[in-house]
Short mmCIF file of C-alpha atoms in Angstrom, two decimals:
data_model
loop_
_atom_site.label_atom_id
_atom_site.label_comp_id
_atom_site.label_asym_id
_atom_site.label_seq_id
_atom_site.Cartn_x
_atom_site.Cartn_y
_atom_site.Cartn_z
CA MET Y 19 -21.50 43.44 271.80
CA THR Y 20 -18.24 43.13 269.96
CA VAL Y 21 -16.62 39.69 270.18
CA THR Y 22 -12.85 39.80 270.24
CA ALA Y 23 -10.60 37.16 268.77
CA THR Y 24 -9.42 36.29 272.25
CA SER Y 25 -12.92 35.64 273.53
CA VAL Y 26 -13.62 33.38 270.57
CA ASP Y 27 -10.46 31.36 271.25
CA GLU Y 28 -11.33 31.03 274.93
CA SER Y 29 -14.86 29.90 274.16
CA ASP Y 30 -13.55 27.32 271.70
CA GLN Y 31 -11.21 25.97 274.35
CA LEU Y 32 -14.19 25.39 276.66
CA LYS Y 33 -15.86 23.12 274.11
CA PRO Y 34 -15.33 19.38 274.67
CA PRO Y 35 -13.46 17.54 271.87
CA ILE Y 36 -15.73 16.07 269.22
CA ALA Y 37 -15.85 12.31 269.69
CA PRO Y 38 -15.73 10.23 266.52
CA SER Y 39 -18.94 8.53 265.53
CA PRO Y 40 -19.28 4.82 266.41
CA ARG Y 41 -18.76 3.92 262.78
CA ALA Y 42 -15.63 6.06 262.51
CA ALA Y 43 -14.33 4.53 265.75
CA ARG Y 44 -14.79 1.04 264.33
CA LEU Y 45 -12.95 2.02 261.17
CA LEU Y 46 -10.10 3.50 263.20
CA ARG Y 47 -9.75 0.22 265.08
CA LEU Y 48 -9.29 -1.54 261.74
CA VAL Y 49 -6.36 0.68 260.71
CA PRO Y 50 -3.63 -1.38 262.48
CA ALA Y 51 -4.97 -4.64 261.04
CA LEU Y 52 -5.16 -3.22 257.52
CA THR Y 53 -1.69 -1.70 257.87
CA ALA Y 54 -0.25 -5.03 259.02
CA ALA Y 55 -1.77 -6.92 256.08
CA LEU Y 56 -0.80 -4.26 253.53
CA SER Y 57 2.75 -4.11 254.91
CA GLY Y 58 2.96 -7.86 254.31
CA VAL Y 59 1.79 -7.36 250.72
CA LEU Y 60 4.43 -4.64 250.32
CA LEU Y 61 7.09 -7.12 251.46
CA TYR Y 62 5.85 -9.61 248.85
CA VAL Y 63 6.13 -6.96 246.12
CA SER Y 64 9.79 -6.50 247.07
CA PHE Y 65 10.51 -10.11 245.97
CA PRO Y 66 11.42 -11.37 242.46
CA PRO Y 67 10.58 -11.27 239.64
CA ARG Y 68 10.30 -7.59 240.56
CA THR Y 69 13.49 -5.71 241.44
CA LEU Y 70 11.83 -3.52 244.08
CA TRP Y 71 14.03 -4.87 246.91
CA TRP Y 72 13.93 -1.53 248.76
CA LEU Y 73 10.20 -1.95 249.47
CA ALA Y 74 11.19 -4.36 252.25
CA LEU Y 75 12.25 -1.31 254.30
CA PRO Y 76 8.87 0.49 254.41
CA ALA Y 77 7.21 -2.92 254.85
CA PHE Y 78 9.06 -3.48 258.12
CA ALA Y 79 8.64 0.17 259.08
CA GLY Y 80 4.87 -0.36 258.78
CA LEU Y 81 5.09 -3.52 260.89
CA GLY Y 82 7.09 -1.62 263.50
CA TRP Y 83 4.39 1.04 263.68
CA VAL Y 84 1.48 -1.35 264.21
CA LEU Y 85 3.33 -3.43 266.82
CA ARG Y 86 4.81 -0.68 268.98
CA GLY Y 87 3.35 -0.71 272.46
CA ARG Y 88 0.91 -3.54 271.73
CA THR Y 89 0.22 -6.46 274.03
CA TRP Y 90 1.68 -9.78 273.00
CA LYS Y 91 -1.80 -11.00 272.11
CA ALA Y 92 -2.36 -8.07 269.76
CA GLY Y 93 1.12 -8.67 268.33
CA LEU Y 94 0.17 -12.27 267.66
CA GLY Y 95 -2.87 -11.28 265.61
CA LEU Y 96 -1.20 -8.41 263.77
CA GLY Y 97 1.83 -10.59 263.04
CA TYR Y 98 -0.43 -13.26 261.58
CA LEU Y 99 -2.06 -10.70 259.28
CA PHE Y 100 1.38 -9.50 258.18
CA GLY Y 101 2.36 -13.11 257.47
CA LEU Y 102 -0.80 -13.71 255.43
CA GLY Y 103 -0.27 -10.53 253.42
CA PHE Y 104 3.28 -11.65 252.63
CA LEU Y 105 2.97 -15.41 252.16
CA LEU Y 106 -0.41 -15.77 250.44
CA PRO Y 107 0.76 -14.13 247.20
CA LEU Y 108 4.39 -15.27 247.56
CA LEU Y 109 3.48 -18.98 247.70
CA VAL Y 110 0.48 -19.02 245.34
CA TRP Y 111 2.55 -21.15 242.94
CA THR Y 112 2.26 -24.11 245.34
CA GLY Y 113 -1.39 -24.44 244.29
CA VAL Y 114 -0.92 -24.02 240.53
CA GLU Y 115 -1.52 -27.70 239.72
CA VAL Y 116 -3.02 -29.14 242.92
CA GLY Y 117 -5.62 -26.51 243.74
CA PRO Y 118 -5.90 -24.00 246.57
CA GLY Y 119 -6.09 -26.51 249.46
CA PRO Y 120 -2.35 -27.25 249.91
CA TRP Y 121 -1.44 -23.61 249.20
CA LEU Y 122 -3.80 -22.25 251.87
CA ALA Y 123 -2.77 -24.93 254.37
CA LEU Y 124 0.93 -24.16 253.86
CA VAL Y 125 0.40 -20.42 254.25
CA ALA Y 126 -1.77 -20.89 257.34
CA ILE Y 127 1.00 -22.92 259.01
CA GLU Y 128 3.91 -20.71 257.93
CA ALA Y 129 2.09 -17.53 259.03
CA VAL Y 130 1.98 -18.93 262.59
CA PHE Y 131 5.75 -18.42 262.78
CA VAL Y 132 5.32 -14.80 261.71
CA ALA Y 133 2.55 -14.39 264.30
CA LEU Y 134 4.85 -15.61 267.08
CA VAL Y 135 7.53 -13.20 265.90
CA GLY Y 136 4.91 -10.42 265.94
CA ALA Y 137 4.10 -11.22 269.57
CA GLY Y 138 7.79 -11.05 270.43
CA ILE Y 139 8.32 -7.77 268.59
CA ALA Y 140 5.37 -6.23 270.42
CA ALA Y 141 6.96 -7.31 273.72
CA VAL Y 142 10.35 -5.71 272.95
CA SER Y 143 8.95 -2.65 271.17
CA LYS Y 144 9.48 -0.26 274.09
CA LEU Y 145 12.89 -1.51 275.16
CA PRO Y 146 15.94 0.65 274.50
CA GLY Y 147 17.35 -0.46 271.15
CA ALA Y 148 14.00 -1.89 270.03
CA PRO Y 149 14.99 -2.21 266.31
CA LEU Y 150 17.89 -4.50 267.25
CA TRP Y 151 15.76 -6.87 269.30
CA ALA Y 152 12.95 -6.84 266.72
CA ALA Y 153 15.25 -7.64 263.80
CA ALA Y 154 16.92 -10.46 265.74
CA LEU Y 155 13.49 -11.89 266.56
CA TRP Y 156 12.59 -11.93 262.87
CA ILE Y 157 15.73 -13.93 262.03
CA ALA Y 158 14.99 -16.30 264.93
CA GLY Y 159 11.58 -16.86 263.34
CA GLU Y 160 13.21 -17.61 259.99
CA ALA Y 161 15.59 -20.05 261.69
CA ALA Y 162 12.60 -21.89 263.19
CA ARG Y 163 10.74 -21.94 259.85
CA ALA Y 164 13.81 -23.43 258.17
CA ARG Y 165 13.72 -26.41 260.52
CA ALA Y 166 10.10 -27.22 261.32
CA PRO Y 167 7.69 -28.71 260.58
CA PHE Y 168 8.77 -31.56 258.26
CA ASN Y 169 12.43 -30.43 258.21
CA GLY Y 170 11.51 -26.83 257.47
CA PHE Y 171 10.46 -24.52 254.67
CA PRO Y 172 12.82 -21.50 254.35
CA TRP Y 173 11.07 -20.09 251.27
CA GLY Y 174 10.45 -16.38 251.80
CA LYS Y 175 13.61 -15.62 253.78
CA ILE Y 176 14.17 -11.87 253.57
CA ALA Y 177 17.64 -12.46 252.10
CA PHE Y 178 16.12 -14.14 249.05
CA GLY Y 179 14.40 -10.89 248.06
CA GLN Y 180 17.66 -8.92 248.04
CA ALA Y 181 19.53 -10.28 245.01
CA ASP Y 182 19.35 -6.85 243.33
CA GLY Y 183 19.79 -4.80 246.51
CA VAL Y 184 22.60 -2.78 248.05
CA PHE Y 185 22.72 -5.11 251.06
CA LEU Y 186 23.68 -8.19 248.99
CA PRO Y 187 27.44 -8.13 249.86
CA LEU Y 188 26.50 -8.91 253.47
CA ALA Y 189 25.64 -12.44 252.32
CA ALA Y 190 29.41 -13.02 252.09
CA VAL Y 191 29.84 -11.84 255.68
CA GLY Y 192 27.34 -14.04 257.48
CA GLY Y 193 25.08 -15.70 254.94
CA THR Y 194 21.32 -15.27 254.69
CA PRO Y 195 20.85 -14.57 258.44
CA VAL Y 196 23.14 -11.54 258.42
CA LEU Y 197 21.80 -10.26 255.09
CA GLY Y 198 18.20 -10.62 256.27
CA PHE Y 199 18.99 -9.10 259.68
CA ALA Y 200 20.49 -6.00 258.06
CA VAL Y 201 17.41 -5.42 255.90
CA VAL Y 202 14.95 -5.91 258.77
CA LEU Y 203 17.04 -3.78 261.15
CA CYS Y 204 17.12 -0.98 258.60
CA GLY Y 205 13.35 -1.19 258.16
CA PHE Y 206 12.58 -1.05 261.88
CA GLY Y 207 15.21 1.68 262.28
CA LEU Y 208 13.49 3.70 259.57
CA TYR Y 209 10.26 3.59 261.58
CA GLU Y 210 12.10 4.71 264.73
CA VAL Y 211 13.67 7.65 262.89
CA VAL Y 212 10.25 8.81 261.63
CA ARG Y 213 8.61 8.25 265.02
CA LEU Y 214 11.25 10.24 266.90
CA ALA Y 215 11.19 13.02 264.32
CA VAL Y 216 7.43 13.39 264.80
CA GLU Y 217 7.84 13.27 268.57
CA HIS Y 218 10.56 15.93 268.47
CA ARG Y 219 8.40 18.19 266.36
CA ARG Y 220 5.55 17.83 268.86
CA THR Y 221 7.42 17.97 272.18
CA ARG Y 222 10.91 19.27 271.36
CA ALA Y 223 12.15 16.58 273.75
CA VAL Y 224 13.71 13.40 272.40
CA ARG Y 225 16.39 11.45 274.23
CA ARG Y 226 19.69 11.58 272.40
CA SER Y 227 20.37 7.92 273.08
CA ALA Y 228 17.10 6.91 271.42
CA ALA Y 229 17.83 9.13 268.42
CA ALA Y 230 21.35 7.68 268.14
CA VAL Y 231 20.05 4.09 268.21
CA ALA Y 232 17.45 4.87 265.54
CA LEU Y 233 20.00 6.50 263.24
CA LEU Y 234 22.54 3.71 263.77
CA SER Y 235 19.88 1.11 262.97
CA VAL Y 236 19.57 2.66 259.52
CA ALA Y 237 23.19 3.63 258.96
CA VAL Y 238 25.07 0.53 260.18
CA PRO Y 239 23.48 -1.95 257.72
CA VAL Y 240 24.15 0.39 254.79
CA VAL Y 241 27.73 1.12 255.86
CA GLY Y 242 28.29 -2.58 256.54
CA ALA Y 243 27.09 -3.50 253.05
CA VAL Y 244 29.45 -0.96 251.47
CA ALA Y 245 32.34 -2.20 253.63
CA ALA Y 246 31.62 -5.81 252.57
CA ARG Y 247 31.94 -5.11 248.85
CA PRO Y 248 35.63 -6.20 248.67
CA LEU Y 249 34.45 -9.70 249.62
CA VAL Y 250 32.50 -9.89 246.35
CA SER Y 251 34.60 -10.80 243.32
CA ASP Y 252 34.27 -12.71 240.06
CA ALA Y 253 38.01 -13.08 239.52
CA ALA Y 254 39.28 -16.56 238.64
CA GLU Y 255 41.43 -18.09 241.39
CA ASP Y 256 41.77 -21.63 240.03
CA GLY Y 257 41.60 -20.89 236.33
CA THR Y 258 38.42 -21.18 234.30
CA ALA Y 259 36.12 -23.85 232.93
CA THR Y 260 33.82 -23.76 229.93
CA VAL Y 261 30.46 -25.05 231.10
CA ALA Y 262 27.35 -25.99 229.12
CA VAL Y 263 23.87 -25.83 230.66
CA ILE Y 264 21.17 -27.83 228.86
CA GLN Y 265 17.46 -26.98 228.97
CA GLY Y 266 15.63 -29.62 226.96
CA ASN Y 267 12.10 -28.39 227.74
CA VAL Y 268 9.07 -30.62 228.42
CA PRO Y 269 6.19 -31.61 226.13
CA ARG Y 270 3.72 -29.78 228.35
CA ALA Y 271 3.63 -28.11 231.74
CA GLY Y 272 1.87 -29.48 234.79
CA LEU Y 273 2.03 -32.53 236.99
CA ASP Y 274 1.49 -34.91 234.08
CA PHE Y 275 4.82 -34.02 232.50
CA ASN Y 276 6.09 -37.14 234.32
CA ALA Y 277 3.76 -39.25 232.17
CA GLN Y 278 5.98 -38.31 229.23
CA ARG Y 279 9.26 -39.31 230.83
CA ARG Y 280 10.76 -40.68 227.63
CA ALA Y 281 9.91 -37.49 225.74
CA VAL Y 282 11.60 -35.36 228.43
CA LEU Y 283 14.73 -37.52 228.25
CA ASP Y 284 14.74 -37.38 224.45
CA HIS Y 285 14.41 -33.59 224.53
CA HIS Y 286 17.53 -33.21 226.68
CA ALA Y 287 19.51 -35.71 224.64
CA ARG Y 288 18.43 -33.96 221.43
CA GLU Y 289 19.47 -30.53 222.74
CA THR Y 290 22.84 -31.94 223.79
CA GLU Y 291 23.37 -33.48 220.35
CA ARG Y 292 22.37 -30.18 218.72
CA LEU Y 293 25.00 -28.44 220.84
CA ALA Y 294 27.56 -31.07 219.83
CA ALA Y 295 26.85 -30.31 216.16
CA GLU Y 296 27.37 -26.59 216.79
CA VAL Y 297 30.65 -27.31 218.57
CA LYS Y 298 31.79 -29.47 215.65
CA ALA Y 299 30.87 -26.69 213.23
CA GLY Y 300 32.91 -24.20 215.27
CA LYS Y 301 29.90 -22.05 216.16
CA VAL Y 302 30.36 -22.39 219.93
CA PRO Y 303 33.38 -23.40 222.03
CA ARG Y 304 33.65 -26.97 223.23
CA PRO Y 305 32.52 -27.20 226.86
CA ASP Y 306 34.63 -28.97 229.47
CA PHE Y 307 31.49 -30.54 230.92
CA VAL Y 308 27.71 -30.47 230.49
CA LEU Y 309 24.98 -30.04 233.15
CA TRP Y 310 21.47 -31.44 232.72
CA PRO Y 311 18.60 -30.51 235.06
CA GLU Y 312 16.78 -32.44 237.75
CA ASN Y 313 14.32 -35.02 236.33
CA SER Y 314 15.91 -34.93 232.89
CA SER Y 315 15.81 -38.75 232.98
CA ASP Y 316 12.91 -39.97 235.10
CA ILE Y 317 13.44 -43.35 233.47
CA ASP Y 318 16.02 -45.15 235.60
CA PRO Y 319 19.04 -45.62 233.28
CA PHE Y 320 20.45 -48.33 235.59
CA ALA Y 321 17.33 -50.43 235.12
CA HIS Y 322 16.29 -49.57 231.54
CA ALA Y 323 18.73 -50.19 228.70
CA ASP Y 324 16.91 -47.86 226.31
CA ALA Y 325 17.30 -44.86 228.64
CA ARG Y 326 20.95 -45.73 229.21
CA ALA Y 327 21.52 -45.87 225.46
CA VAL Y 328 19.92 -42.44 224.90
CA ILE Y 329 22.12 -40.81 227.56
CA ASP Y 330 25.21 -42.65 226.38
CA THR Y 331 24.69 -41.52 222.79
CA ALA Y 332 24.30 -37.88 223.86
CA ALA Y 333 27.39 -38.03 226.08
CA LYS Y 334 29.48 -39.57 223.30
CA ALA Y 335 28.23 -36.92 220.84
CA ILE Y 336 29.39 -34.03 223.04
CA GLY Y 337 32.48 -35.97 224.16
CA VAL Y 338 32.71 -34.58 227.71
CA PRO Y 339 31.31 -35.57 231.14
CA VAL Y 340 27.59 -34.95 231.66
CA SER Y 341 25.71 -34.60 234.95
CA VAL Y 342 22.28 -36.20 234.47
CA GLY Y 343 19.28 -35.72 236.76
CA GLY Y 344 17.63 -39.10 237.20
CA VAL Y 345 15.01 -40.90 239.27
CA VAL Y 346 16.43 -44.28 240.25
CA GLU Y 347 15.45 -47.18 242.46
CA ARG Y 348 18.24 -48.89 244.34
CA ASP Y 349 18.00 -51.42 247.19
CA GLY Y 350 14.28 -50.77 247.40
CA LYS Y 351 14.81 -47.01 247.80
CA LEU Y 352 13.53 -44.36 245.41
CA LEU Y 353 16.16 -41.65 244.92
CA ASN Y 354 16.31 -38.24 243.23
CA GLU Y 355 19.81 -38.63 241.88
CA GLN Y 356 22.44 -36.75 239.94
CA ILE Y 357 24.53 -39.14 237.86
CA LEU Y 358 28.02 -38.31 236.55
CA TRP Y 359 28.11 -39.80 233.06
CA ASP Y 360 31.49 -40.26 231.39
CA PRO Y 361 31.35 -40.43 227.57
CA GLU Y 362 33.57 -43.54 227.59
CA LYS Y 363 32.87 -45.25 230.92
CA GLY Y 364 29.20 -44.41 231.42
CA PRO Y 365 27.94 -43.66 234.96
CA VAL Y 366 30.88 -43.24 237.35
CA ASP Y 367 29.49 -41.30 240.35
CA THR Y 368 26.16 -40.31 241.92
CA TYR Y 369 24.69 -37.77 244.33
CA ASP Y 370 21.37 -38.42 246.09
CA LYS Y 371 19.27 -35.41 247.03
CA ARG Y 372 19.36 -34.93 250.81
CA GLN Y 373 16.71 -32.28 251.46
CA ILE Y 374 13.63 -33.75 249.84
CA GLN Y 375 10.39 -31.85 249.51
CA PRO Y 376 7.47 -32.71 251.81
CA PHE Y 377 4.20 -33.36 249.94
CA GLY Y 378 6.18 -33.34 246.68
CA GLU Y 379 8.80 -36.08 247.11
CA TYR Y 380 7.48 -37.67 250.27
CA LEU Y 381 4.16 -37.50 252.06
CA PRO Y 382 4.17 -36.81 255.81
CA LEU Y 383 1.08 -37.95 257.71
CA ARG Y 384 0.11 -40.11 254.74
CA SER Y 385 -2.95 -41.70 256.40
CA LEU Y 386 -4.30 -38.34 257.55
CA VAL Y 387 -3.74 -36.71 254.16
CA GLY Y 388 -5.40 -39.66 252.44
CA ALA Y 389 -8.42 -39.34 254.68
CA ILE Y 390 -8.75 -35.69 253.66
CA ASN Y 391 -8.15 -36.17 249.93
CA GLU Y 392 -7.20 -39.48 248.28
CA ASP Y 393 -6.02 -37.66 245.14
CA TRP Y 394 -3.14 -36.12 247.08
CA THR Y 395 -1.80 -39.51 248.15
CA SER Y 396 -1.93 -40.75 244.56
CA MET Y 397 0.39 -37.90 243.52
CA VAL Y 398 3.13 -39.29 245.79
CA ARG Y 399 2.63 -43.04 245.57
CA LYS Y 400 6.05 -43.89 247.01
CA ASP Y 401 8.21 -41.68 249.18
CA PHE Y 402 11.70 -40.73 248.04
CA SER Y 403 14.59 -41.57 250.37
CA ARG Y 404 17.18 -39.05 251.50
CA GLY Y 405 20.83 -39.05 250.55
CA SER Y 406 23.41 -38.69 253.30
CA GLU Y 407 26.58 -37.35 251.68
CA PRO Y 408 27.50 -34.06 249.96
CA GLY Y 409 27.65 -34.27 246.18
CA VAL Y 410 30.79 -32.92 244.54
CA PHE Y 411 31.60 -34.32 241.09
CA THR Y 412 35.06 -34.00 239.56
CA MET Y 413 34.26 -33.06 235.97
CA ALA Y 414 37.24 -32.53 233.65
CA GLY Y 415 39.32 -31.50 236.66
CA THR Y 416 36.69 -29.10 238.07
CA ARG Y 417 35.05 -29.76 241.43
CA VAL Y 418 31.30 -29.18 240.82
CA GLY Y 419 29.01 -29.08 243.86
CA LEU Y 420 25.45 -30.33 243.28
CA VAL Y 421 22.52 -28.67 245.07
CA THR Y 422 19.31 -30.15 243.71
CA CYS Y 423 16.44 -27.66 243.32
CA TYR Y 424 14.65 -27.37 246.70
CA GLU Y 425 17.98 -27.76 248.50
CA ALA Y 426 19.06 -24.28 247.36
CA ALA Y 427 16.72 -22.78 249.97
CA PHE Y 428 18.64 -24.45 252.83
CA ASP Y 429 21.84 -22.80 254.06
CA TRP Y 430 23.49 -26.03 255.21
CA ALA Y 431 22.87 -27.87 251.94
CA VAL Y 432 24.75 -25.31 249.84
CA ARG Y 433 27.48 -24.67 252.40
CA SER Y 434 28.34 -28.36 252.71
CA GLU Y 435 29.25 -28.57 249.02
CA VAL Y 436 31.66 -25.64 249.28
CA GLU Y 437 33.18 -27.07 252.46
CA ASP Y 438 33.67 -30.32 250.52
CA GLY Y 439 35.78 -28.50 247.94
CA ALA Y 440 33.34 -27.31 245.26
CA GLN Y 441 34.87 -24.68 242.95
CA LEU Y 442 31.54 -24.18 241.18
CA ILE Y 443 27.96 -24.84 242.28
CA SER Y 444 25.23 -26.29 240.07
CA VAL Y 445 21.54 -26.13 241.02
CA PRO Y 446 19.78 -28.63 238.70
CA SER Y 447 16.04 -27.98 238.98
CA ASN Y 448 12.65 -28.91 237.59
CA ASN Y 449 10.01 -26.17 237.63
CA ALA Y 450 7.72 -27.69 234.99
CA THR Y 451 5.11 -28.55 237.61
CA PHE Y 452 4.66 -24.85 238.45
CA ASP Y 453 3.87 -23.62 234.94
CA ARG Y 454 4.79 -19.94 234.36
CA SER Y 455 4.46 -18.88 237.99
CA GLU Y 456 6.91 -16.70 239.92
CA MET Y 457 8.45 -19.77 241.54
CA THR Y 458 11.28 -20.10 239.02
CA TYR Y 459 12.27 -16.44 239.49
CA GLN Y 460 12.20 -16.74 243.27
CA GLN Y 461 14.46 -19.79 243.06
CA LEU Y 462 16.79 -18.05 240.62
CA ALA Y 463 17.19 -15.19 243.11
CA MET Y 464 18.18 -17.73 245.79
CA SER Y 465 20.97 -18.97 243.54
CA ARG Y 466 22.20 -15.40 243.02
CA VAL Y 467 22.39 -14.91 246.79
CA ARG Y 468 24.22 -18.24 247.15
CA ALA Y 469 26.77 -17.15 244.53
CA VAL Y 470 27.72 -14.12 246.64
CA GLU Y 471 27.42 -15.97 249.94
CA HIS Y 472 30.09 -18.51 248.94
CA SER Y 473 31.86 -16.59 246.13
CA ARG Y 474 31.23 -19.26 243.53
CA THR Y 475 29.91 -19.35 239.99
CA VAL Y 476 26.44 -20.90 240.10
CA THR Y 477 24.80 -22.65 237.15
CA VAL Y 478 21.06 -23.32 237.11
CA PRO Y 479 20.02 -25.99 234.57
CA VAL Y 480 16.20 -26.27 234.55
CA THR Y 481 13.97 -28.60 232.53
CA SER Y 482 11.70 -25.82 231.29
CA GLY Y 483 13.36 -22.56 232.45
CA VAL Y 484 14.58 -20.19 233.54
CA SER Y 485 18.08 -21.71 233.23
CA ALA Y 486 20.99 -19.38 233.92
CA ILE Y 487 24.70 -18.85 234.52
CA ILE Y 488 25.49 -16.65 237.52
CA MET Y 489 28.87 -15.11 238.32
CA PRO Y 490 30.31 -15.16 241.87
CA ASP Y 491 29.19 -11.53 242.29
CA GLY Y 492 25.55 -12.54 241.73
CA THR Y 493 25.32 -11.21 238.17
CA ILE Y 494 23.36 -13.27 235.64
CA THR Y 495 25.41 -13.39 232.45
CA GLN Y 496 23.18 -15.74 230.43
CA ARG Y 497 19.63 -16.99 230.84
CA THR Y 498 17.03 -18.86 228.82
CA GLY Y 499 13.34 -18.22 228.35
CA MET Y 500 10.63 -20.45 229.81
CA PHE Y 501 9.35 -23.56 228.03
CA VAL Y 502 11.90 -23.45 225.24
CA ALA Y 503 14.72 -25.83 224.35
CA ASP Y 504 18.05 -24.05 224.67
CA SER Y 505 21.65 -24.35 225.84
CA LEU Y 506 24.06 -21.93 227.47
CA VAL Y 507 27.84 -22.17 227.00
CA GLN Y 508 30.27 -19.92 228.83
CA LYS Y 509 33.76 -19.76 230.25
CA VAL Y 510 33.37 -19.15 233.98
CA PRO Y 511 35.79 -18.43 236.84
CA LEU Y 512 36.66 -21.16 239.32
CA ARG Y 513 37.24 -20.13 242.94
CA SER Y 514 38.38 -21.85 246.13
CA THR Y 515 38.51 -19.00 248.66
CA GLU Y 516 36.04 -19.44 251.51
CA THR Y 517 34.09 -16.34 252.47
CA PRO Y 518 33.52 -15.45 256.14
CA ALA Y 519 29.98 -16.75 255.64
CA THR Y 520 31.29 -20.15 254.59
CA ARG Y 521 33.80 -20.34 257.45
CA LEU Y 522 31.38 -19.12 260.12
CA GLY Y 523 28.62 -21.48 259.03
CA VAL Y 524 25.65 -21.46 261.38
CA LEU Y 525 27.33 -19.27 264.04
CA PRO Y 526 25.84 -15.91 262.88
CA GLU Y 527 22.35 -17.41 263.00
CA ILE Y 528 22.95 -18.82 266.49
CA ALA Y 529 24.25 -15.43 267.65
CA LEU Y 530 21.16 -13.62 266.36
CA VAL Y 531 18.85 -16.19 267.98
CA LEU Y 532 20.64 -15.57 271.30
CA VAL Y 533 20.23 -11.81 270.84
CA ALA Y 534 16.52 -12.35 270.22
CA ALA Y 535 16.26 -14.51 273.33
CA GLY Y 536 18.08 -11.87 275.37
CA GLY Y 537 15.74 -9.11 274.23
CA LEU Y 538 12.67 -11.22 274.85
CA GLY Y 539 13.94 -12.18 278.30
CA TRP Y 540 14.56 -8.53 279.15
CA ALA Y 541 11.06 -7.57 278.03
CA ILE Y 542 9.42 -10.36 280.04
CA GLY Y 543 11.47 -9.50 283.10
CA SER Y 544 10.59 -5.81 282.83
CA GLY Y 545 6.91 -6.67 282.52
CA LEU Y 546 6.99 -8.90 285.61
CA ARG Y 547 8.76 -6.24 287.66
CA ALA Y 548 6.24 -3.61 286.57
CA ARG Y 549 3.36 -5.90 287.52
CA ARG Y 550 4.83 -6.54 290.99
CA THR Y 551 5.28 -2.79 291.48
CA ARG Y 552 1.63 -2.11 290.64
CA THR Y 553 0.34 -4.80 293.00
CA ALA Y 554 2.67 -3.80 295.87
#
């Protein structure tokens, strides 16, 4: 009998579909979990020191795929895996000198915030305009992370990975919340575009409204970034100032650099005196003022005459005001302090760090931590106290806002200096305890974002590098290497214009949190109505 092609097709259609083997089924169930974790790793790769900022978009597209249509419980687990994939490698520097325990504990806690966001995104994933609600939820999660626990830990904000990206001008519009929202919205929108394109190819039926929302989710952030470019400028509004940034270097990296406090102070004084000799020889222009890093004098110059003499000699040699990073004890309080040192009058003003670092500058839950590991309590024998006022030094007629190291991660800490009249921002830092890790590059990227956010020149004097001078458009014009003694001298623009981000302050973040709450409320309400309909 001759078998026709038609009869073969009909017989094939009668065959039941081949079920995957149990092993293959188990592997298929692992695909969402693996995708969530790998998408988190992709987001990490988008961060400095790499300039692959655009990888944040497929990272969030991957997260959108694994969370669409999931229950909130599944979203919680998948979100946690995404958070681990992102934060484990991003924050590995926190364990460079103290071992993996604190690093793993920090990541485990911070990933909980990402997990909660994942649960929320899963809940809103089938609402009209899902990318909008999902992106707002992510920013709401960042807002929570920046405030709790222990006064927050904003490290890893999406905005901080975008210093080289096309979205950077949006920092001037609404600060890190708006910049981060645009990136995340574009990523989730990218997933929606791909999903709807596949659906259209399969069914030839896609709602125009859904397609429009998906396309707008991708297009609006890009168009907004282009439209915001006029807000970014490095033109001088209040003249210029010639600034010198000193990197004295440390005798050796690691936590024990503090044991050589006098050597660290001498290194910074020596580099300042070397610069003074070059100025006298006409090799470099005379600076209007000099900026030393955080912890450049961990010997209290108010209590120790020898430290005071070293700083005084260096200031007199260069002949201009110097901002010195000191550790001082006053009225029984230990303070991380910036000291304005006049070459003739000595110390004339101070700024006390306000956002101090938990487990680095103070120890929360000291008795509990000591019970777990006594060595950790010995690292922070006495807690630092917090300052209460913004720090803006008038140095040779220039208003210099001080944002000490860890404070650069906090929106309010930087904004307050600009609101207090800073024409230039300085971020004195000490990264010696983190060796040659990526930490210094991550922090440098924050300062670049802050420069655009507030349209100010930003200087970054660091004990061991990377020190840098950043223009108000986020461009690094000079930088040092790591663990070398060096100085940077440059004429920089001074600006007083406040960007929309500066004027709006926390309002964009509040607005996005309210959008997230609205989307979540809609999703919960829809779920309850559907449940009542099924039971009726």
